[in-house]
XYZ file of C-alpha atoms in Angstrom:
551
model
C -8.160 81.856 -85.421
C -6.042 78.911 -86.425
C -2.684 78.094 -84.891
C -0.342 76.670 -87.579
C 1.882 73.970 -86.056
C 5.612 74.495 -86.570
C 7.816 72.005 -88.340
C 8.751 69.264 -85.889
C 12.449 68.520 -85.335
C 13.682 65.134 -86.452
C 14.386 64.040 -82.892
C 10.815 64.807 -81.807
C 9.366 62.150 -84.084
C 11.332 59.401 -82.391
C 9.404 56.938 -80.270
C 12.161 56.913 -77.652
C 11.779 59.700 -75.048
C 15.536 59.841 -74.509
C 16.093 60.946 -78.109
C 14.068 64.132 -77.618
C 16.359 67.139 -77.404
C 14.880 70.349 -76.023
C 16.381 73.680 -76.982
C 16.132 77.001 -75.187
C 15.839 80.080 -77.367
C 17.276 83.333 -76.061
C 14.755 86.046 -76.994
C 16.030 89.399 -78.221
C 13.982 92.611 -78.143
C 11.753 92.605 -81.226
C 12.443 96.268 -82.043
C 15.610 98.317 -81.795
C 15.962 101.881 -80.687
C 15.226 103.199 -84.188
C 11.951 101.345 -84.264
C 12.910 98.873 -87.020
C 12.286 95.152 -86.818
C 15.222 93.434 -85.146
C 14.122 89.867 -86.030
C 15.887 88.279 -88.971
C 13.365 85.458 -89.421
C 10.285 85.794 -91.605
C 6.900 86.233 -89.962
C 4.870 82.985 -90.033
C 1.888 82.956 -92.315
C -1.751 82.563 -91.264
C -4.311 84.636 -89.346
C -2.844 83.700 -85.965
C 0.520 85.223 -86.913
C -1.127 88.361 -88.281
C -3.192 88.878 -85.128
C -2.146 91.331 -82.441
C -0.231 89.919 -79.448
C -3.205 90.322 -77.144
C -5.450 88.358 -79.542
C -2.845 85.568 -79.718
C -2.813 85.582 -75.924
C -6.604 85.142 -75.854
C -6.373 82.100 -78.153
C -9.211 80.644 -80.178
C -12.913 80.891 -79.384
C -13.532 77.150 -79.929
C -13.372 75.261 -76.615
C -12.049 78.401 -74.939
C -11.423 78.123 -71.186
C -12.093 81.853 -70.779
C -15.363 81.302 -68.949
C -16.596 81.678 -65.381
C -18.996 79.596 -63.330
C -20.987 80.826 -60.317
C -22.258 78.482 -57.575
C -24.077 79.012 -54.293
C -27.146 80.726 -55.710
C -30.108 80.829 -53.346
C -32.648 79.857 -56.024
C -32.328 76.847 -58.306
C -34.897 77.777 -60.925
C -33.011 78.692 -64.090
C -34.610 82.101 -64.655
C -34.212 83.181 -61.020
C -30.602 81.989 -60.799
C -29.680 83.779 -64.019
C -31.349 86.966 -62.823
C -29.346 86.885 -59.579
C -26.059 86.862 -61.484
C -27.243 89.449 -64.022
C -28.349 91.773 -61.224
C -24.880 91.546 -59.659
C -23.058 92.106 -62.942
C -25.175 95.153 -63.826
C -23.550 96.862 -60.830
C -20.079 96.413 -62.373
C -18.252 99.647 -63.110
C -16.911 100.212 -66.612
C -13.107 99.941 -66.759
C -10.868 100.859 -69.658
C -9.636 97.689 -71.302
C -12.363 95.684 -69.572
C -15.694 94.087 -70.356
C -19.117 95.624 -69.953
C -22.323 93.836 -69.038
C -23.464 93.860 -72.685
C -20.307 91.929 -73.659
C -21.185 88.952 -71.440
C -23.288 85.875 -72.158
C -24.918 84.330 -69.071
C -26.362 80.814 -69.240
C -27.053 77.817 -66.943
C -24.136 75.566 -66.079
C -26.215 72.549 -67.119
C -27.324 73.553 -70.602
C -29.553 70.458 -70.930
C -31.799 71.505 -68.030
C -34.819 73.621 -68.973
C -36.160 74.425 -65.508
C -33.487 74.128 -62.816
C -29.761 74.846 -62.773
C -26.984 74.449 -60.251
C -24.478 77.093 -61.202
C -24.456 79.826 -63.831
C -21.872 80.218 -66.607
C -20.501 83.653 -67.597
C -18.532 84.024 -70.846
C -17.637 86.596 -73.464
C -20.051 87.251 -76.273
C -19.068 88.156 -79.807
C -18.740 91.838 -78.885
C -16.245 90.941 -76.154
C -14.120 88.797 -78.485
C -13.994 91.631 -81.037
C -12.374 93.935 -78.480
C -8.594 94.134 -78.598
C -8.185 93.484 -74.864
C -6.710 90.837 -72.575
C -9.823 88.697 -72.001
C -8.269 86.669 -69.174
C -7.546 89.815 -67.190
C -10.938 91.343 -68.074
C -12.852 88.204 -67.057
C -10.827 87.994 -63.853
C -12.108 91.476 -62.987
C -15.627 90.167 -63.580
C -14.898 87.171 -61.329
C -13.501 89.420 -58.595
C -16.576 91.665 -58.841
C -18.814 88.631 -58.309
C -16.712 87.482 -55.339
C -16.745 90.963 -53.792
C -20.548 90.914 -53.970
C -20.897 87.593 -52.164
C -21.029 85.256 -55.169
C -19.027 82.023 -55.360
C -17.307 82.474 -58.740
C -14.536 80.383 -60.323
C -12.869 79.829 -63.659
C -14.723 76.980 -65.333
C -13.223 73.517 -65.008
C -15.059 72.095 -68.036
C -16.502 73.307 -71.322
C -19.397 70.948 -70.613
C -21.085 70.493 -67.252
C -18.846 71.929 -64.526
C -18.698 69.274 -61.785
C -16.654 71.253 -59.269
C -19.573 70.912 -56.815
C -19.822 67.101 -57.122
C -18.472 64.845 -54.376
C -18.516 61.101 -53.682
C -19.197 59.247 -50.409
C -17.523 55.824 -50.672
C -18.633 52.910 -48.454
C -16.104 50.065 -48.082
C -16.270 47.069 -45.783
C -13.790 46.809 -42.928
C -13.685 43.018 -42.876
C -13.138 41.556 -46.378
C -14.863 38.354 -45.294
C -18.083 40.039 -44.147
C -20.636 41.824 -46.346
C -21.707 45.406 -45.825
C -25.064 45.716 -44.082
C -25.846 49.288 -45.181
C -28.660 49.761 -47.694
C -29.047 52.288 -50.469
C -31.507 54.385 -48.442
C -29.265 54.359 -45.359
C -26.249 55.412 -47.442
C -28.147 58.353 -48.920
C -29.429 59.298 -45.439
C -25.859 59.160 -44.092
C -24.617 61.497 -46.814
C -27.481 63.939 -46.378
C -27.102 63.875 -42.583
C -23.415 64.798 -42.810
C -24.142 67.651 -45.218
C -27.138 68.990 -43.294
C -25.143 68.976 -40.042
C -22.772 71.439 -41.741
C -25.661 73.493 -43.201
C -24.656 72.472 -46.730
C -27.599 72.042 -49.092
C -27.646 68.823 -51.163
C -29.221 69.365 -54.571
C -29.108 65.703 -55.575
C -27.842 62.420 -54.129
C -27.592 59.255 -56.227
C -26.467 55.863 -54.888
C -24.430 53.423 -56.995
C -23.367 49.828 -56.436
C -26.106 48.850 -53.945
C -27.956 46.563 -56.351
C -28.062 43.007 -54.987
C -27.202 41.729 -58.460
C -23.885 43.631 -58.411
C -20.845 41.400 -58.090
C -18.757 41.550 -54.946
C -15.573 42.409 -56.848
C -17.118 45.440 -58.550
C -16.452 49.072 -57.643
C -17.286 49.958 -54.008
C -20.671 51.295 -53.063
C -20.889 55.067 -53.236
C -23.282 58.018 -53.118
C -22.638 60.856 -55.563
C -23.853 64.199 -54.193
C -24.336 67.444 -56.090
C -23.993 70.389 -53.733
C -25.423 73.882 -53.981
C -21.963 75.325 -53.314
C -18.554 74.148 -54.457
C -16.510 75.416 -51.487
C -17.900 72.879 -49.023
C -15.927 69.815 -50.150
C -13.078 70.170 -47.641
C -15.407 70.686 -44.676
C -17.466 67.621 -45.654
C -14.298 65.560 -45.984
C -13.170 66.600 -42.493
C -16.625 65.948 -41.030
C -16.697 62.414 -42.460
C -13.218 61.675 -41.117
C -14.186 62.953 -37.663
C -17.470 60.998 -37.707
C -15.616 57.743 -38.425
C -13.258 58.382 -35.482
C -16.138 58.506 -33.001
C -17.388 55.446 -31.123
C -20.449 55.297 -33.361
C -18.269 55.364 -36.446
C -15.942 52.674 -35.126
C -18.937 50.449 -34.395
C -19.973 50.385 -38.046
C -18.986 47.404 -40.184
C -17.904 49.683 -43.025
C -15.636 52.672 -43.612
C -16.853 55.900 -45.202
C -14.664 58.384 -47.044
C -15.493 61.511 -49.004
C -13.664 63.231 -51.850
C -14.283 65.273 -54.948
C -15.149 63.347 -58.058
C -11.978 61.725 -59.401
C -12.973 62.321 -63.021
C -12.213 66.042 -62.812
C -9.100 68.127 -62.164
C -9.834 71.438 -60.379
C -8.877 74.447 -62.496
C -7.623 77.643 -60.840
C -6.572 79.474 -64.002
C -7.808 79.078 -67.593
C -4.377 78.556 -69.159
C -4.116 75.014 -67.795
C -3.280 71.942 -69.883
C -3.266 68.273 -68.910
C -1.076 65.422 -70.129
C -3.240 62.386 -69.447
C -1.704 59.155 -68.130
C 1.850 60.434 -67.685
C 2.654 58.494 -64.512
C 5.194 56.347 -66.421
C 7.080 59.360 -67.861
C 9.992 61.056 -66.128
C 9.171 64.585 -65.015
C 12.385 65.942 -66.502
C 11.350 64.746 -69.955
C 7.923 66.339 -69.566
C 9.523 69.643 -68.635
C 11.985 69.500 -71.577
C 9.166 68.863 -74.008
C 7.063 71.707 -72.611
C 10.013 74.105 -72.754
C 10.679 73.109 -76.353
C 7.163 74.065 -77.460
C 7.226 77.220 -75.309
C 10.468 78.354 -76.960
C 9.157 77.468 -80.402
C 5.993 79.509 -79.763
C 7.957 82.507 -78.483
C 10.361 82.332 -81.433
C 7.627 82.088 -84.070
C 5.287 84.725 -82.699
C 7.810 87.009 -80.994
C 6.297 86.512 -77.570
C 7.717 85.997 -74.093
C 5.221 83.496 -72.675
C 6.331 81.044 -69.994
C 5.421 78.006 -67.907
C 4.012 79.045 -64.530
C 4.142 77.101 -61.296
C 1.172 74.849 -60.619
C 2.181 74.527 -56.998
C 5.066 76.118 -55.117
C 8.413 74.829 -56.431
C 6.654 72.573 -58.926
C 6.245 73.405 -62.602
C 4.379 70.342 -63.967
C 2.161 68.991 -61.198
C 1.077 65.353 -61.045
C -2.510 64.489 -60.102
C -3.913 60.940 -60.375
C -1.150 60.073 -62.851
C -1.878 63.097 -65.064
C 0.632 65.899 -65.713
C -0.992 69.270 -64.994
C 0.720 72.404 -66.302
C -0.237 76.062 -65.889
C 0.932 78.425 -68.629
C 1.033 82.204 -68.886
C -1.594 82.546 -71.638
C -4.487 80.669 -73.188
C -2.891 81.110 -76.619
C 0.217 79.194 -75.542
C -1.974 76.540 -73.881
C -3.999 75.980 -77.064
C -0.788 75.990 -79.118
C 0.863 73.226 -77.054
C -2.440 71.284 -76.984
C -2.315 71.244 -80.790
C 1.107 69.565 -81.012
C 2.085 65.909 -80.996
C 3.781 64.619 -77.853
C 6.547 62.033 -77.567
C 5.538 61.243 -73.954
C 1.996 60.095 -74.687
C -1.242 61.373 -76.160
C -1.287 65.100 -77.016
C -1.757 67.594 -74.215
C -5.305 68.848 -73.823
C -6.842 71.901 -72.266
C -7.949 71.033 -68.739
C -11.505 72.140 -69.528
C -11.627 69.680 -72.443
C -10.087 66.821 -70.440
C -12.622 67.386 -67.643
C -15.474 67.447 -70.157
C -14.319 64.000 -71.343
C -13.950 62.796 -67.705
C -10.137 62.571 -68.061
C -10.269 60.369 -71.137
C -8.120 61.453 -74.063
C -9.745 62.622 -77.270
C -7.703 60.016 -79.169
C -9.056 57.209 -76.989
C -12.604 58.539 -77.317
C -12.278 58.665 -81.100
C -11.073 55.053 -81.165
C -13.945 53.986 -78.904
C -16.391 55.731 -81.227
C -14.926 53.916 -84.236
C -15.194 50.568 -82.452
C -18.785 51.358 -81.427
C -19.802 52.287 -84.951
C -18.161 49.158 -86.384
C -19.950 47.024 -83.793
C -23.278 48.652 -84.641
C -22.712 47.999 -88.333
C -21.917 44.339 -87.667
C -24.978 43.995 -85.448
C -27.129 45.612 -88.129
C -25.855 43.258 -90.830
C -26.345 40.248 -88.558
C -29.856 41.446 -87.780
C -30.685 41.760 -91.456
C -29.409 38.254 -92.118
C -31.363 36.917 -89.164
C -34.524 38.635 -90.384
C -34.057 37.155 -93.833
C -33.690 33.674 -92.366
C -36.669 34.062 -90.041
C -38.971 35.380 -92.783
C -38.910 32.041 -94.560
C -39.785 30.199 -91.362
C -42.543 32.651 -90.498
C -44.106 32.335 -93.941
C -44.125 28.544 -93.699
C -45.756 28.585 -90.250
C -48.172 31.455 -90.817
C -51.118 29.076 -91.163
C -50.383 27.464 -87.795
C -49.901 30.842 -86.126
C -53.340 31.913 -87.211
C -55.065 28.898 -85.677
C -56.998 29.458 -82.391
C -54.958 26.866 -80.516
C -51.722 28.498 -81.526
C -53.044 31.915 -80.488
C -54.165 30.535 -77.140
C -50.736 29.037 -76.475
C -49.099 32.308 -77.409
C -51.297 34.328 -75.043
C -50.813 31.790 -72.258
C -47.037 32.073 -72.618
C -47.155 35.870 -72.533
C -49.584 35.758 -69.599
C -47.206 33.516 -67.648
C -44.342 35.938 -68.205
C -46.558 38.823 -67.085
C -47.516 36.969 -63.899
C -43.870 36.340 -62.991
C -42.909 39.936 -63.711
C -45.857 41.280 -61.734
C -44.919 39.071 -58.776
C -41.479 40.623 -58.810
C -43.069 44.083 -58.904
C -45.332 43.212 -55.974
C -42.393 41.959 -53.873
C -40.528 45.159 -54.675
C -43.611 47.134 -53.650
C -43.813 45.275 -50.334
C -40.149 45.976 -49.591
C -40.701 49.620 -50.503
C -43.711 49.943 -48.200
C -42.012 48.095 -45.323
C -39.069 50.475 -45.469
C -41.343 53.520 -45.361
C -43.538 51.908 -42.674
C -40.433 51.651 -40.507
C -39.542 55.289 -41.082
C -43.136 56.472 -40.571
C -43.426 54.480 -37.328
C -40.203 56.005 -36.035
C -41.387 59.536 -36.803
C -44.823 58.810 -35.309
C -43.232 57.635 -32.040
C -41.236 60.867 -31.911
C -44.420 62.792 -32.663
C -46.355 61.117 -29.862
C -43.495 61.569 -27.395
C -43.284 65.255 -28.215
C -47.036 65.554 -27.873
C -46.894 63.990 -24.419
C -44.335 66.622 -23.427
C -46.679 69.366 -24.645
C -49.543 67.964 -22.547
C -47.321 67.831 -19.465
C -46.220 71.430 -20.018
C -49.823 72.579 -20.395
C -50.865 70.851 -17.170
C -48.030 72.596 -15.349
C -48.962 75.920 -16.985
C -52.590 75.591 -15.829
C -51.392 74.865 -12.296
C -49.081 77.886 -12.353
C -51.858 80.126 -13.689
C -54.068 79.083 -10.779
C -51.275 79.598 -8.213
C -50.432 83.033 -9.615
C -54.087 84.028 -9.584
C -54.424 82.951 -5.954
C -51.157 84.659 -4.862
C -51.050 88.118 -3.442
C -48.713 90.855 -4.659
C -46.355 90.240 -1.752
C -46.088 86.497 -2.281
C -42.326 85.649 -2.418
C -43.023 82.845 -4.921
C -44.914 85.076 -7.389
C -41.849 86.154 -9.408
C -40.418 82.641 -9.579
C -43.771 81.204 -10.709
C -44.182 83.928 -13.379
C -40.710 83.262 -14.777
C -41.399 79.537 -14.836
C -44.704 80.159 -16.628
C -42.996 82.305 -19.285
C -40.307 79.646 -19.792
C -42.958 76.949 -20.236
C -44.779 79.062 -22.801
C -41.607 79.471 -24.845
C -40.905 75.754 -24.644
C -44.503 75.067 -25.678
C -44.118 77.226 -28.805
C -40.917 75.415 -29.731
C -42.527 72.027 -29.117
C -45.513 72.948 -31.279
C -43.161 73.930 -34.099
C -41.435 70.574 -33.725
C -44.806 68.844 -33.925
C -45.657 70.643 -37.134
C -42.301 69.690 -38.663
C -42.726 66.068 -37.639
C -46.266 66.013 -38.988
C -45.061 67.423 -42.332
C -42.322 64.803 -42.482
C -44.786 62.012 -41.762
C -47.094 63.302 -44.471
C -44.228 63.399 -46.982
C -43.154 59.851 -46.091
C -46.754 58.707 -46.426
C -46.980 60.195 -49.896
C -43.736 58.496 -50.915
C -44.991 55.218 -49.504
C -48.134 55.428 -51.609
C -46.176 55.330 -54.882
C -46.995 52.046 -56.582
C -45.469 50.021 -59.358
C -47.704 49.675 -62.393
C -48.499 46.102 -63.336
C -47.712 44.915 -66.844
C -50.140 43.288 -69.275
C -48.511 42.424 -72.584
C -51.413 40.245 -73.684
C -53.624 43.244 -74.300
C -56.616 41.220 -73.120
C -57.045 42.903 -69.741
C -56.433 39.664 -67.845
C -54.541 41.379 -65.052
C -56.701 43.923 -63.232
C -55.168 46.509 -60.851
C -54.942 45.229 -57.285
C -56.160 47.144 -54.256
C -53.600 49.375 -52.576
C -52.067 48.102 -49.372
C -53.334 49.595 -46.157
C -51.758 52.888 -45.270
C -49.995 53.291 -41.910
C -51.934 55.172 -39.301
C -50.613 58.656 -38.698
C -53.480 59.839 -36.478
C -52.421 62.365 -33.894
C -53.509 62.681 -30.262
C -56.543 64.936 -30.317
C -55.634 66.564 -27.028
C -52.572 68.440 -28.207
C -53.542 68.492 -31.925
C -56.534 70.643 -31.019
C -54.323 72.806 -28.845
C -51.818 73.251 -31.679
C -54.558 74.397 -34.060
C -55.957 76.746 -31.425
C -52.531 78.303 -30.852
């Protein structure tokens, strides 16, 4: 359904914000006691005006924010995660004026992924949109049903990939004159250690800014984590702050902070719009402009929609320099998002602004135009360059075909391959040294734990002999039996630890064995594969390894 924009007042087209005059329309009851129409104005034309009030409240289907997203699923395979949500929704009771399971479309949050998904999206299908019901209220019942059955369900924050479960660990140096000593692997380990200590599962962790070629004045080093759940951000933020207050945290030469991704505004209700980059605009002007379009909407369509509070005692909220406004209906939100604004770029639905990572659609369109123009210029320059080089190539084709020329060409390419392969080999050595360090550390822990198991077994054998030699009236019999039982329990726990350590060592060994493939652009097979470097020894003490297998 289209929303025809009203005629703009003359003052609204002025570039000066102070010239904008907002008016407040007093709404009269649309029908009198006799049932006749009490409005003297003509009904606006167009399908949006002819629609029922509840359909106007639902707004348009295109880029609709009337969608839900579910996080915290125990399985990450797409089919299994979808089935979990479907199984929960099939238990939903039918309610008059509500949605049934057949009216819902359930899909992965990341539509580009074919195998795994973090989060499931729930939205109305065509049958749901054809119903003359309040879809926001009906979908909120669906959301509450999911929450009541232990699912972590929210209104979507983006029509694209919902990044509500994405957080950022930022690493900044304490002393501006000293570099940060932390590496990419250590930063990722730090992030995963914090999350695992809180029993929060990390789906993915990607480090940025740790490349040695990065300039010192670039953005700080960070690790972007994608969590299984979206409700763990506050607890992670507190845990990081507490970790940095400890003696170990104070001893580090860098500070660590954690926050949600700053390219997304959390959405708590679908009828949310965002005025991007409004930090330079007075809040009173923003409120006047919003009230003007609210009154115009109510006057045209005979509604009584309003601007709701985003936070207590705050109508338009400000977040990162963006004006965030919560309205009473999606129809009003889409209506205001379709109007021009004197305070900046047009308002946008929050789900659209988050999809564009808080960049306005106008700015994105301009960037696309500049990109296309640049590509056209590059294409024309390439054609001209090709035309110029063809003449030179034709004149030198005889020389290029000569054996000496071919030999020089292959020698040049071979030299480049040698240099590139040396770089790859140095990278491989650094990679293996890092994993050798980690494997050695785990092996030392493994051996130490194994020594403890051997000591426990020696003590257990001694206790078995003492118990066997003791009579039934021996006062030490009970104490020795209890000690023997305690040692057996500790032995079982130690053996489990050994198995976990052995699995970790095996995984690190497999990761260490990954090798860079050498390049050979000559096509002559001059560079043969080199022998793999020696693998670190992960042999285990036979004494307690045999005992572990026997147990």
